Amino acid sequence: MSLDPGTRERIETLLREHRVVLFMKGNRSQPMCGFSAAATNTLNELLPEYHTVNVLDDPEIREGIKAFGDWPTIPQLYVEGELVGGADIIRQMYGSGELHQLFGVSAPDRTPPDITITDAAAEAIRQGTANAQGVALHLEIGPDHSAGFQLAPASEHDIVAVANGLEVHFDPASAQRARGIVIDWVSTVQGEGLSLKFPGAPEI
């Protein structure tokens, strides 16, 4: 894919003017796709400020940035004019501490959190994962305590907590937020499912 000289100059100007630039769909406060949301969520953990470019508002930049860095997808993170990568690479570097080092911030606390898994929850998890091969149970907890479980391959950079004979894998930020949580199995009018209770907070 050829890159128009005018578009190249626009991109190079953006990269000169801003140390950290995320080319994404949407903006930091309102990402418009899951991958862009994942990238901003990770960067928000480390940086109070960074520049975003909404490629949905600029078709020339949307196609041009793919040719500029020879990277076919959006989002794309640039630091000091150099391409770092997309959402998956951003997340991997966050988990390993490489992103912290790149931005000059303190390395993450990798101490596994103390968590509790009730017997009912443990039994439900074991039944639900009995046929799952080659994957681990991950729990991601956002800044607002929104949380989600998923089965995914384990990473060497995961922070792993063990409770009631089960392993739960976390990224560094989620591990910090998970300290003292109780994972239970509850029945409500909406049905049955896992619930989380944070110290001093209601169940979610």
Short mmCIF file of C-alpha atoms in Angstrom, two decimals:
data_model
loop_
_atom_site.label_atom_id
_atom_site.label_comp_id
_atom_site.label_asym_id
_atom_site.label_seq_id
_atom_site.Cartn_x
_atom_site.Cartn_y
_atom_site.Cartn_z
CA MET A 1 0.00 0.00 0.00
CA SER A 2 1.46 3.34 -1.06
CA LEU A 3 1.32 6.29 1.30
CA ASP A 4 0.43 9.76 0.07
CA PRO A 5 3.22 12.25 0.94
CA GLY A 6 0.73 14.65 2.48
CA THR A 7 -0.69 11.96 4.73
CA ARG A 8 2.82 10.85 5.70
CA GLU A 9 3.67 14.40 6.72
CA ARG A 10 0.50 14.67 8.82
CA ILE A 11 1.36 11.44 10.65
CA GLU A 12 4.98 12.46 11.19
CA THR A 13 3.84 15.81 12.57
CA LEU A 14 1.55 14.06 15.07
CA LEU A 15 4.38 11.81 16.18
CA ARG A 16 6.78 14.74 16.59
CA GLU A 17 4.30 16.76 18.62
CA HIS A 18 3.24 13.99 21.02
CA ARG A 19 5.43 11.46 22.83
CA VAL A 20 2.64 8.87 23.10
CA VAL A 21 0.05 8.57 20.32
CA LEU A 22 -2.70 5.98 20.06
CA PHE A 23 -4.39 5.69 16.68
CA MET A 24 -7.77 4.21 17.56
CA LYS A 25 -11.46 3.99 16.78
CA GLY A 26 -13.18 6.60 18.93
CA ASN A 27 -11.39 8.48 21.67
CA ARG A 28 -10.07 7.89 25.16
CA SER A 29 -13.40 8.67 26.83
CA GLN A 30 -15.51 6.85 24.24
CA PRO A 31 -13.70 4.05 22.38
CA MET A 32 -15.72 2.66 19.49
CA CYS A 33 -14.44 -0.92 19.35
CA GLY A 34 -13.37 -3.56 21.83
CA PHE A 35 -9.71 -3.52 20.82
CA SER A 36 -9.49 0.26 21.15
CA ALA A 37 -11.24 0.05 24.52
CA ALA A 38 -8.74 -2.59 25.69
CA ALA A 39 -5.82 -0.41 24.60
CA THR A 40 -7.10 2.71 26.36
CA ASN A 41 -7.96 0.75 29.51
CA THR A 42 -4.36 -0.43 29.70
CA LEU A 43 -2.80 2.95 28.95
CA ASN A 44 -5.10 4.63 31.46
CA GLU A 45 -3.56 2.48 34.18
CA LEU A 46 -0.15 4.03 33.53
CA LEU A 47 -0.50 7.44 31.90
CA PRO A 48 -2.50 10.47 33.04
CA GLU A 49 -2.19 11.96 29.57
CA TYR A 50 -1.56 10.68 26.05
CA HIS A 51 -2.73 11.73 22.60
CA THR A 52 -5.37 9.82 20.66
CA VAL A 53 -6.32 10.05 16.99
CA ASN A 54 -9.82 8.92 16.02
CA VAL A 55 -9.31 7.23 12.66
CA LEU A 56 -13.08 7.00 12.15
CA ASP A 57 -13.08 10.77 11.63
CA ASP A 58 -10.19 10.70 9.17
CA PRO A 59 -10.21 8.04 6.41
CA GLU A 60 -6.82 9.20 5.09
CA ILE A 61 -5.16 8.64 8.46
CA ARG A 62 -7.08 5.39 8.96
CA GLU A 63 -5.55 3.86 5.84
CA GLY A 64 -2.33 5.82 5.93
CA ILE A 65 -1.24 4.71 9.39
CA LYS A 66 -1.50 1.08 8.29
CA ALA A 67 0.97 1.74 5.48
CA PHE A 68 3.15 4.04 7.59
CA GLY A 69 4.01 1.38 10.14
CA ASP A 70 3.30 -1.65 7.95
CA TRP A 71 0.74 -2.73 10.55
CA PRO A 72 -2.67 -3.83 9.20
CA THR A 73 -4.98 -3.20 12.15
CA ILE A 74 -6.24 -0.48 14.48
CA PRO A 75 -5.43 0.49 17.25
CA GLN A 76 -1.75 1.28 16.94
CA LEU A 77 0.43 2.69 19.71
CA TYR A 78 3.43 4.89 18.94
CA VAL A 79 5.93 6.04 21.56
CA GLU A 80 8.57 8.62 20.65
CA GLY A 81 7.79 8.08 16.97
CA GLU A 82 8.23 4.30 17.08
CA LEU A 83 5.47 1.74 16.56
CA VAL A 84 4.90 -0.39 19.67
CA GLY A 85 2.00 -2.48 18.38
CA GLY A 86 -1.70 -3.16 18.74
CA ALA A 87 -4.02 -4.05 21.60
CA ASP A 88 -2.63 -7.55 22.22
CA ILE A 89 0.98 -6.40 22.32
CA ILE A 90 0.06 -3.49 24.59
CA ARG A 91 -1.60 -5.91 26.99
CA GLN A 92 1.30 -8.38 26.88
CA MET A 93 3.82 -5.62 27.57
CA TYR A 94 1.67 -4.38 30.44
CA GLY A 95 1.58 -7.85 31.99
CA SER A 96 5.34 -8.31 31.70
CA GLY A 97 6.19 -4.85 33.03
CA GLU A 98 7.81 -3.79 29.74
CA LEU A 99 5.21 -1.06 29.24
CA HIS A 100 5.92 0.34 32.69
CA GLN A 101 9.61 0.48 31.82
CA LEU A 102 8.89 2.12 28.46
CA PHE A 103 6.91 4.90 30.16
CA GLY A 104 9.32 5.24 33.08
CA VAL A 105 6.83 4.27 35.78
CA SER A 106 7.29 1.89 38.70
CA ALA A 107 7.11 -1.82 37.96
CA PRO A 108 3.82 -3.45 39.01
CA ASP A 109 3.40 -5.21 42.33
CA ARG A 110 3.28 -8.88 41.40
CA THR A 111 2.23 -10.20 44.81
CA PRO A 112 -0.72 -12.60 44.34
CA PRO A 113 -3.87 -11.28 46.04
CA ASP A 114 -5.49 -13.05 48.97
CA ILE A 115 -8.89 -14.17 47.69
CA THR A 116 -11.63 -16.50 48.93
CA ILE A 117 -13.59 -18.94 46.78
CA THR A 118 -16.58 -20.49 48.53
CA ASP A 119 -17.24 -24.22 48.25
CA ALA A 120 -20.30 -23.58 46.08
CA ALA A 121 -18.34 -21.37 43.71
CA ALA A 122 -15.44 -23.81 43.58
CA GLU A 123 -17.75 -26.68 42.66
CA ALA A 124 -19.42 -24.62 39.93
CA ILE A 125 -16.05 -23.55 38.51
CA ARG A 126 -14.77 -27.13 38.48
CA GLN A 127 -17.88 -28.34 36.69
CA GLY A 128 -17.71 -25.50 34.19
CA THR A 129 -14.05 -26.07 33.37
CA ALA A 130 -13.97 -29.88 33.50
CA ASN A 131 -13.63 -30.22 29.72
CA ALA A 132 -11.50 -27.14 29.16
CA GLN A 133 -8.02 -28.15 28.10
CA GLY A 134 -5.01 -25.86 27.83
CA VAL A 135 -6.74 -22.83 29.33
CA ALA A 136 -6.82 -21.07 32.69
CA LEU A 137 -9.47 -19.13 34.57
CA HIS A 138 -8.80 -15.40 34.26
CA LEU A 139 -10.50 -12.63 36.22
CA GLU A 140 -10.25 -9.05 35.00
CA ILE A 141 -11.41 -6.25 37.31
CA GLY A 142 -11.79 -2.70 36.05
CA PRO A 143 -11.27 0.59 37.91
CA ASP A 144 -15.02 0.72 38.65
CA HIS A 145 -14.94 -2.87 40.01
CA SER A 146 -16.68 -4.18 36.90
CA ALA A 147 -15.44 -7.73 36.52
CA GLY A 148 -15.43 -10.59 34.08
CA PHE A 149 -14.26 -14.20 34.07
CA GLN A 150 -12.91 -15.89 30.98
CA LEU A 151 -11.11 -19.06 30.01
CA ALA A 152 -7.95 -18.29 28.07
CA PRO A 153 -4.42 -19.66 27.73
CA ALA A 154 -2.15 -18.88 30.66
CA SER A 155 0.72 -16.43 30.24
CA GLU A 156 4.06 -16.55 31.99
CA HIS A 157 3.34 -12.99 33.11
CA ASP A 158 0.01 -13.77 34.81
CA ILE A 159 -0.28 -13.18 38.54
CA VAL A 160 -1.81 -16.35 39.95
CA ALA A 161 -3.82 -16.62 43.17
CA VAL A 162 -4.79 -19.99 44.62
CA ALA A 163 -7.91 -20.51 46.74
CA ASN A 164 -9.96 -23.61 47.54
CA GLY A 165 -7.69 -25.66 45.29
CA LEU A 166 -8.28 -23.44 42.25
CA GLU A 167 -5.99 -21.08 40.37
CA VAL A 168 -7.24 -17.67 39.25
CA HIS A 169 -5.08 -15.64 36.85
CA PHE A 170 -4.87 -11.84 36.95
CA ASP A 171 -3.16 -8.97 35.17
CA PRO A 172 -1.25 -6.62 37.51
CA ALA A 173 -4.03 -4.03 37.93
CA SER A 174 -6.73 -6.65 38.46
CA ALA A 175 -4.56 -8.41 41.03
CA GLN A 176 -4.36 -5.21 43.08
CA ARG A 177 -8.13 -4.72 42.92
CA ALA A 178 -8.80 -8.35 43.83
CA ARG A 179 -7.26 -8.17 47.29
CA GLY A 180 -9.71 -9.56 49.83
CA ILE A 181 -12.47 -10.46 47.36
CA VAL A 182 -14.88 -13.31 47.96
CA ILE A 183 -16.03 -15.31 44.93
CA ASP A 184 -19.36 -16.99 45.58
CA TRP A 185 -22.11 -18.81 43.68
CA VAL A 186 -25.51 -17.21 44.08
CA SER A 187 -29.09 -17.63 42.90
CA THR A 188 -31.08 -14.52 41.98
CA VAL A 189 -34.20 -13.73 39.98
CA GLN A 190 -31.90 -13.41 36.95
CA GLY A 191 -30.56 -16.92 37.49
CA GLU A 192 -27.49 -18.54 38.97
CA GLY A 193 -23.93 -17.37 38.60
CA LEU A 194 -20.67 -16.32 40.16
CA SER A 195 -20.65 -13.18 42.27
CA LEU A 196 -17.85 -11.03 43.62
CA LYS A 197 -17.84 -9.27 46.95
CA PHE A 198 -15.19 -6.65 47.56
CA PRO A 199 -14.16 -5.67 51.08
CA GLY A 200 -16.68 -3.11 52.30
CA ALA A 201 -18.75 -3.25 49.11
CA PRO A 202 -21.99 -5.01 48.05
CA GLU A 203 -21.93 -8.13 45.92
CA ILE A 204 -21.78 -7.72 42.14
#
